[in-house]
Amino acid sequence: MKRTKKFVACVAGLTLLAGFSLAACGSSDTPAGTETTAEEPPASGFAADATIGVALPQKTSENWVRAENMFNQGLSAAGFEQIVQFADGGASEQQSQISAMVEQGAKVIVIGAVDGSQLGEQLSQAKSSGAYVIAYDRLLKNSADVDLYVAYDPYRVGELQGEALIEGLTKAGCAPCNIELIAGSADDANSIPFFEGGMSKIQPKIDDGSYVVVSGQTQFTQAATEGWLAANAQTRFDTLLAANYASAPLDGVLSPNDTLARAALTAIDQAGKPTPVITGQDSEVESVKLILEGKQYSTINKDTGVLVNKVIDIIKGLQQGVQPTPNGDPLNNGVINVPVVYLEPVIVTAANICTAYAGDEVVEAVLAESGKC
Ligand code: BGC
């Protein structure tokens, strides 16, 4: 499978500039060349106490809960009026929340989308109002009204997961290795890049016969987990194990995150099977403990604090009239090439777990308590 990025740096730069102009000039009613008043200093994109909206999805993993607290604290400390909301009710609730943020005059709207393809109307409202739109962690798709995507590169996350699975299976010494695949929720724009990144590493092993997906479920649609819900992954694994692994060993599982890895491990344990090599993501407390115990092979450190602070720094820059500097190849969202600011995800296994979380107080406390680091 091929990476689906498009590379149009120049267009992206213009898009970014255009997006910023809307936010900076449109919203402050100070078109280029117009004298500004004392209340609106020339360098300022918008008021220092402006409203900032942060629309988060459901609490399907710990990172979102951490993000809520960090956005509340960080935006408030920076002097902004923040509105930070979860969309526990799903995509339609998030649509209403974003419309309300626009009505309340938000100058920047940060969106971790439930379904990044279902927000076209709300993003259009946001842009018409002069707001700057940031896709947070998950790309906003099929819309021209997205200014920036800030995330840990999701395709790279998938590649790291695929590499970790291969490393673990090589150590396990199976030949051929029986594996199963789990993918995230189909409505999350990250789920396909996670899966495709992982499969870019694993598919060659399937093709050369080193790995066998015994269930035959190798397509994203077969492996997807609706709503990222642990219960859905566990039910799928109960069925899959009963049908395919009565006598065969299960050596490895590609899991896109920690929540689903633990769900699969529960099903595997209940089926009386030994623990396979299994990947994850998010560095959730329970999974960090499982890695220390040797029951989960890997996770990914995508430090939420670093990501949230990056977004808050961008917002502070926008307030001052400074446009963000993209650092990756623009990503095609189906309509435009969205400028990206990428952070680098880090793979964590038992080999580096003691040193991988410098500055992350939550995980560092777990490591210290374990007595293993
Ligand atoms: C995030 C992951 C998370 C998943 C489920 C994805 O979009 O990137 O970190 O595990 O959503 O919440």
Coordinates of C-alpha atoms and ligand atoms in Angstrom, one line a residue:
M1 CA 0.0 0.0 0.0
K2 CA 1.2 3.5 -0.8
R3 CA 1.2 6.6 1.4
T4 CA -1.6 8.9 0.2
K5 CA 0.1 12.2 0.8
K6 CA 0.2 14.8 -1.9
F7 CA 3.1 17.2 -2.2
V8 CA 2.2 20.8 -3.2
A9 CA 4.2 23.0 -0.9
C10 CA 3.6 26.2 -2.8
V11 CA -0.2 25.9 -2.9
A12 CA -0.1 25.0 0.8
G13 CA 1.9 28.0 1.6
L14 CA -0.7 30.2 -0.2
T15 CA -3.5 28.3 1.4
L16 CA -1.9 28.9 4.8
L17 CA -1.4 32.5 4.1
A18 CA -5.0 32.9 2.8
G19 CA -6.3 31.1 5.9
F20 CA -4.3 33.3 8.2
S21 CA -5.3 36.5 6.4
L22 CA -8.9 35.6 7.0
A23 CA -8.3 35.0 10.7
A24 CA -6.0 37.9 11.2
C25 CA -7.5 40.6 9.1
G26 CA -11.0 39.5 8.5
S27 CA -11.8 39.0 12.1
S28 CA -10.2 42.1 13.4
D29 CA -11.9 44.3 10.8
T30 CA -8.5 45.8 9.9
P31 CA -7.9 45.2 6.2
A32 CA -4.4 45.7 4.9
G33 CA -3.5 49.4 4.7
T34 CA -6.2 50.5 7.1
E35 CA -5.2 52.5 10.2
T36 CA -5.8 50.7 13.4
T37 CA -7.0 52.0 16.7
A38 CA -5.1 51.8 20.0
E39 CA -7.4 48.9 21.0
E40 CA -6.3 47.0 17.9
P41 CA -2.5 47.1 17.6
P42 CA -1.3 46.5 14.1
A43 CA 0.6 43.4 14.9
S44 CA -2.4 41.8 16.6
G45 CA -4.4 39.2 14.8
F46 CA -7.2 39.3 17.4
A47 CA -7.9 40.4 21.0
A48 CA -5.6 39.0 23.7
D49 CA -8.7 37.7 25.6
A50 CA -10.4 36.3 22.5
T51 CA -12.7 33.2 22.7
I52 CA -11.0 30.0 21.5
G53 CA -13.1 26.9 20.8
V54 CA -11.8 23.4 21.3
A55 CA -14.1 20.6 20.1
L56 CA -13.0 17.2 21.2
P57 CA -14.5 13.8 20.2
Q58 CA -15.7 11.1 22.7
K59 CA -13.4 10.0 25.5
T60 CA -12.3 6.9 23.6
S61 CA -8.8 7.0 25.0
E62 CA -7.0 8.7 27.9
N63 CA -5.3 11.2 25.6
W64 CA -8.5 13.1 25.0
V65 CA -9.2 13.5 28.7
R66 CA -5.7 14.8 29.2
A67 CA -6.1 17.2 26.3
E68 CA -9.3 18.6 27.8
N69 CA -7.5 19.5 31.1
M70 CA -4.5 20.8 29.3
F71 CA -6.4 23.0 26.9
N72 CA -8.5 24.5 29.7
Q73 CA -5.4 25.3 31.8
G74 CA -3.1 26.4 29.0
L75 CA -5.6 28.6 27.2
S76 CA -6.8 30.2 30.4
A77 CA -3.2 30.8 31.5
A78 CA -2.6 32.5 28.2
G79 CA -5.4 34.9 28.8
F80 CA -8.0 33.5 26.4
E81 CA -11.6 32.7 27.1
Q82 CA -11.8 29.0 26.2
I83 CA -14.7 26.7 25.3
V84 CA -13.6 23.1 25.5
Q85 CA -16.2 20.5 24.8
F86 CA -16.5 16.7 24.3
A87 CA -19.0 15.4 21.8
D88 CA -20.0 12.3 23.7
G89 CA -23.2 12.2 21.7
G90 CA -21.3 11.8 18.4
A91 CA -20.9 13.7 15.1
S92 CA -24.2 15.6 15.3
E93 CA -23.5 16.9 18.8
Q94 CA -20.1 18.1 17.6
Q95 CA -21.7 19.9 14.7
S96 CA -23.9 21.8 17.1
Q97 CA -21.0 22.6 19.4
I98 CA -18.9 24.0 16.6
S99 CA -21.8 26.2 15.3
A100 CA -22.2 27.5 18.9
M101 CA -18.5 28.3 19.1
V102 CA -18.8 30.3 15.8
E103 CA -21.8 32.1 17.2
Q104 CA -19.9 33.0 20.3
G105 CA -17.2 34.6 18.2
A106 CA -14.4 32.1 18.6
K107 CA -11.3 33.4 16.7
V108 CA -9.7 30.0 16.6
I109 CA -11.5 26.7 16.5
V110 CA -9.5 23.6 17.3
I111 CA -11.2 20.3 16.3
G112 CA -10.5 16.7 17.2
A113 CA -13.3 15.4 15.0
V114 CA -15.6 12.6 15.8
D115 CA -16.0 12.2 12.0
G116 CA -13.8 14.6 10.0
S117 CA -16.0 14.2 6.9
Q118 CA -19.2 15.4 8.5
L119 CA -18.3 19.0 9.5
G120 CA -18.3 20.7 6.1
E121 CA -21.2 23.1 6.9
Q122 CA -19.8 24.0 10.3
L123 CA -16.3 24.6 8.9
S124 CA -17.7 26.9 6.3
Q125 CA -19.6 28.8 9.0
A126 CA -16.3 29.1 10.9
K127 CA -14.4 30.4 7.9
S128 CA -17.1 32.9 7.0
S129 CA -16.9 34.3 10.5
G130 CA -13.2 34.8 10.1
A131 CA -12.2 32.0 12.5
Y132 CA -8.9 30.1 12.0
V133 CA -9.6 26.3 11.9
I134 CA -7.1 23.8 13.2
A135 CA -7.6 20.1 12.8
Y136 CA -6.2 18.6 16.0
D137 CA -4.8 15.0 15.9
R138 CA -7.4 14.0 13.3
L139 CA -7.5 15.5 9.8
L140 CA -10.7 17.4 8.7
K141 CA -11.6 16.0 5.4
N142 CA -13.5 17.0 2.2
S143 CA -13.5 20.7 3.1
A144 CA -11.6 23.7 1.8
D145 CA -12.1 25.5 5.2
V146 CA -9.2 24.0 7.1
D147 CA -6.2 26.1 7.9
L148 CA -3.8 23.7 9.6
Y149 CA -3.5 20.1 10.7
V150 CA -1.4 19.6 13.9
A151 CA -0.8 16.0 14.9
Y152 CA 1.6 13.2 15.5
D153 CA 2.0 11.9 12.0
P154 CA -0.6 9.0 11.9
Y155 CA 1.0 7.1 9.0
R156 CA 4.3 7.1 10.9
V157 CA 2.4 5.8 14.0
G158 CA 1.2 2.9 11.8
E159 CA 4.7 2.2 10.5
L160 CA 6.2 2.1 14.0
Q161 CA 3.5 -0.3 15.0
G162 CA 4.2 -2.5 12.1
E163 CA 7.9 -2.5 12.8
A164 CA 7.3 -3.3 16.5
L165 CA 5.1 -6.2 15.6
I166 CA 7.8 -7.6 13.3
E167 CA 10.5 -7.0 15.9
G168 CA 8.5 -8.9 18.6
L169 CA 7.6 -11.8 16.2
T170 CA 11.2 -12.1 15.2
K171 CA 12.2 -12.5 18.8
A172 CA 9.3 -15.0 19.4
G173 CA 10.8 -17.1 16.6
C174 CA 7.5 -18.3 15.0
A175 CA 7.7 -19.5 11.4
P176 CA 5.3 -18.9 9.9
C177 CA 3.7 -16.5 12.4
N178 CA -0.1 -16.5 12.8
I179 CA -1.3 -12.9 13.2
E180 CA -4.5 -10.9 13.3
L181 CA -5.2 -7.3 12.5
I182 CA -7.3 -4.6 14.3
A183 CA -8.1 -1.2 12.9
G184 CA -9.7 1.9 14.4
S185 CA -13.1 3.4 13.8
A186 CA -13.9 4.0 10.1
D187 CA -15.2 7.5 10.8
D188 CA -11.8 8.6 12.3
A189 CA -9.5 10.0 9.6
N190 CA -6.6 8.5 11.5
S191 CA -7.7 5.0 11.2
I192 CA -6.7 4.4 7.6
P193 CA -3.3 6.0 7.9
F194 CA -2.6 3.9 11.1
F195 CA -3.7 0.7 9.3
E196 CA -1.9 1.5 6.0
G197 CA 1.3 2.5 7.8
G198 CA 1.2 -0.8 9.7
M199 CA 0.4 -2.8 6.6
S200 CA 3.2 -1.1 4.6
K201 CA 5.5 -3.1 6.9
I202 CA 3.5 -6.3 7.4
Q203 CA 2.0 -6.9 3.9
P204 CA 5.4 -8.0 2.5
K205 CA 5.6 -10.6 5.3
I206 CA 2.1 -11.9 4.4
D207 CA 3.0 -11.9 0.7
D208 CA 6.2 -14.0 1.3
G209 CA 4.4 -16.4 3.6
S210 CA 6.2 -15.5 6.8
Y211 CA 3.0 -14.3 8.3
V212 CA -0.5 -15.8 8.0
V213 CA -3.7 -13.9 8.9
V214 CA -5.6 -17.1 9.8
S215 CA -9.0 -15.4 9.9
G216 CA -8.4 -14.0 6.4
Q217 CA -9.5 -10.6 7.7
T218 CA -6.9 -8.5 6.0
Q219 CA -9.0 -5.6 4.7
F220 CA -9.5 -2.4 6.7
T221 CA -13.2 -2.8 6.6
Q222 CA -12.9 -6.3 8.1
A223 CA -10.6 -5.2 10.9
A224 CA -12.3 -1.8 11.8
T225 CA -13.6 -1.2 15.2
E226 CA -16.7 0.9 15.3
G227 CA -16.4 3.9 17.6
W228 CA -13.0 2.7 18.8
L229 CA -15.0 0.8 21.5
A230 CA -13.2 -1.9 23.4
A231 CA -16.4 -4.0 23.6
N232 CA -16.5 -4.2 19.8
A233 CA -12.9 -5.3 19.5
Q234 CA -13.4 -7.9 22.2
T235 CA -16.6 -9.3 20.6
R236 CA -14.8 -9.6 17.2
F237 CA -11.9 -11.4 18.8
D238 CA -14.2 -13.8 20.8
T239 CA -15.7 -14.8 17.5
L240 CA -12.5 -14.8 15.5
L241 CA -10.7 -16.9 18.1
A242 CA -13.5 -19.5 18.4
A243 CA -13.6 -19.8 14.6
N244 CA -9.9 -19.9 13.8
Y245 CA -7.7 -20.7 16.8
A246 CA -9.2 -23.8 18.5
S247 CA -5.8 -25.5 18.0
A248 CA -3.7 -23.0 16.1
P249 CA -1.4 -20.6 18.0
L250 CA -2.0 -16.8 17.7
D251 CA 1.5 -15.3 17.6
G252 CA 0.9 -11.6 17.0
V253 CA -1.8 -8.8 16.8
L254 CA -1.5 -5.5 15.1
S255 CA -3.6 -3.2 17.4
P256 CA -3.9 0.5 16.6
N257 CA -4.2 1.7 20.2
D258 CA -3.9 0.6 23.8
T259 CA -7.6 0.4 24.6
L260 CA -8.2 -2.1 21.7
A261 CA -5.0 -4.0 22.6
R262 CA -6.3 -4.6 26.1
A263 CA -9.7 -5.7 24.7
A264 CA -8.0 -8.2 22.4
L265 CA -5.8 -9.5 25.3
T266 CA -8.9 -10.0 27.4
A267 CA -10.5 -12.1 24.7
I268 CA -7.3 -14.0 24.1
D269 CA -6.9 -14.7 27.8
Q270 CA -10.5 -15.8 28.2
A271 CA -10.0 -18.2 25.2
G272 CA -7.2 -19.8 27.2
K273 CA -4.5 -18.7 24.7
P274 CA -1.0 -17.5 25.6
T275 CA -0.3 -13.8 25.3
P276 CA 0.8 -12.9 21.7
V277 CA 3.0 -10.0 20.6
I278 CA 0.6 -7.1 20.5
T279 CA 1.1 -3.4 19.6
G280 CA -0.7 -0.3 20.9
Q281 CA -0.7 3.4 21.1
D282 CA -1.3 6.3 23.6
S283 CA 0.8 5.1 26.5
E284 CA -2.3 4.6 28.7
V285 CA -1.5 3.8 32.3
E286 CA -2.8 0.2 32.2
S287 CA -0.9 -0.5 29.0
V288 CA 2.3 0.9 30.4
K289 CA 1.9 -1.5 33.3
L290 CA 1.3 -4.4 30.8
I291 CA 4.5 -3.6 29.0
L292 CA 6.4 -3.6 32.3
E293 CA 4.8 -7.0 33.0
G294 CA 5.7 -8.3 29.5
K295 CA 2.1 -8.7 28.4
Q296 CA 1.9 -5.9 25.8
Y297 CA 4.8 -5.6 23.4
S298 CA 4.7 -1.9 22.5
T299 CA 2.8 1.3 22.7
I300 CA 3.4 4.7 21.1
N301 CA 4.3 7.8 23.1
K302 CA 2.4 10.8 21.6
D303 CA 2.8 13.1 24.5
T304 CA -0.5 15.0 24.8
G305 CA 1.1 17.9 26.7
V306 CA 3.5 18.5 23.9
L307 CA 0.8 18.5 21.2
V308 CA -1.6 20.7 23.2
N309 CA 1.2 23.2 23.9
K310 CA 2.2 23.2 20.3
V311 CA -1.4 24.2 19.4
I312 CA -1.5 26.8 22.1
D313 CA 1.7 28.3 20.9
I314 CA 0.3 28.5 17.4
I315 CA -2.8 30.3 18.8
K316 CA -0.7 32.7 20.7
G317 CA 1.2 33.4 17.5
L318 CA -2.0 33.9 15.5
Q319 CA -3.2 36.4 18.2
Q320 CA 0.0 38.3 17.7
G321 CA -0.4 38.2 13.9
V322 CA 2.3 35.5 13.4
Q323 CA 1.4 32.7 11.1
P324 CA 2.4 29.1 11.9
T325 CA 5.3 27.4 10.1
P326 CA 4.3 24.1 8.6
N327 CA 7.0 21.4 8.9
G328 CA 5.6 18.5 6.8
D329 CA 4.3 17.8 3.4
P330 CA 0.8 19.2 2.9
L331 CA -1.8 16.5 3.3
N332 CA -4.6 16.2 0.7
N333 CA -8.0 16.1 2.5
G334 CA -10.0 15.4 -0.6
V335 CA -10.5 19.1 -1.5
I336 CA -7.3 21.0 -0.6
N337 CA -3.7 20.3 0.5
V338 CA -3.8 21.1 4.2
P339 CA -0.6 22.5 5.7
V340 CA 0.7 20.3 8.5
V341 CA 2.6 20.7 11.7
Y342 CA 3.8 17.2 12.6
L343 CA 5.3 15.9 15.8
E344 CA 7.3 12.7 15.8
P345 CA 5.7 9.7 17.6
V346 CA 8.0 7.5 19.6
I347 CA 7.8 3.7 19.8
V348 CA 8.0 2.3 23.3
T349 CA 8.8 -1.3 24.3
A350 CA 10.3 -2.9 27.4
A351 CA 13.7 -1.9 26.0
N352 CA 13.2 1.9 26.3
I353 CA 10.2 2.3 28.6
C354 CA 12.2 3.6 31.5
T355 CA 13.6 6.5 29.6
A356 CA 10.8 7.2 27.1
Y357 CA 8.6 9.4 29.2
A358 CA 10.8 12.2 30.5
G359 CA 8.6 15.1 31.5
D360 CA 5.3 13.1 31.5
E361 CA 4.4 13.1 35.2
V362 CA 1.6 10.7 34.9
V363 CA 3.6 7.9 33.3
E364 CA 6.7 8.7 35.2
A365 CA 4.8 8.1 38.4
V366 CA 3.6 4.7 37.1
L367 CA 7.2 3.7 36.2
A368 CA 8.5 4.8 39.6
E369 CA 5.8 2.9 41.4
S370 CA 6.6 -0.3 39.4
G371 CA 10.0 -0.5 41.0
K372 CA 11.3 -1.7 37.6
C373 CA 12.8 1.6 36.4
Ligands
BGC1 C1 -6.0 9.0 18.1 C2 -5.5 7.9 19.0 C3 -6.6 7.3 19.8 C4 -7.8 7.0 19.0 C5 -9.0 6.6 19.8 C6 -7.2 8.5 17.3 O1 -7.6 9.5 16.4 O2 -5.0 9.5 17.3 O3 -4.4 8.4 19.8 O4 -6.2 6.1 20.4 O5 -8.2 8.1 18.2 O6 -9.4 7.6 20.8

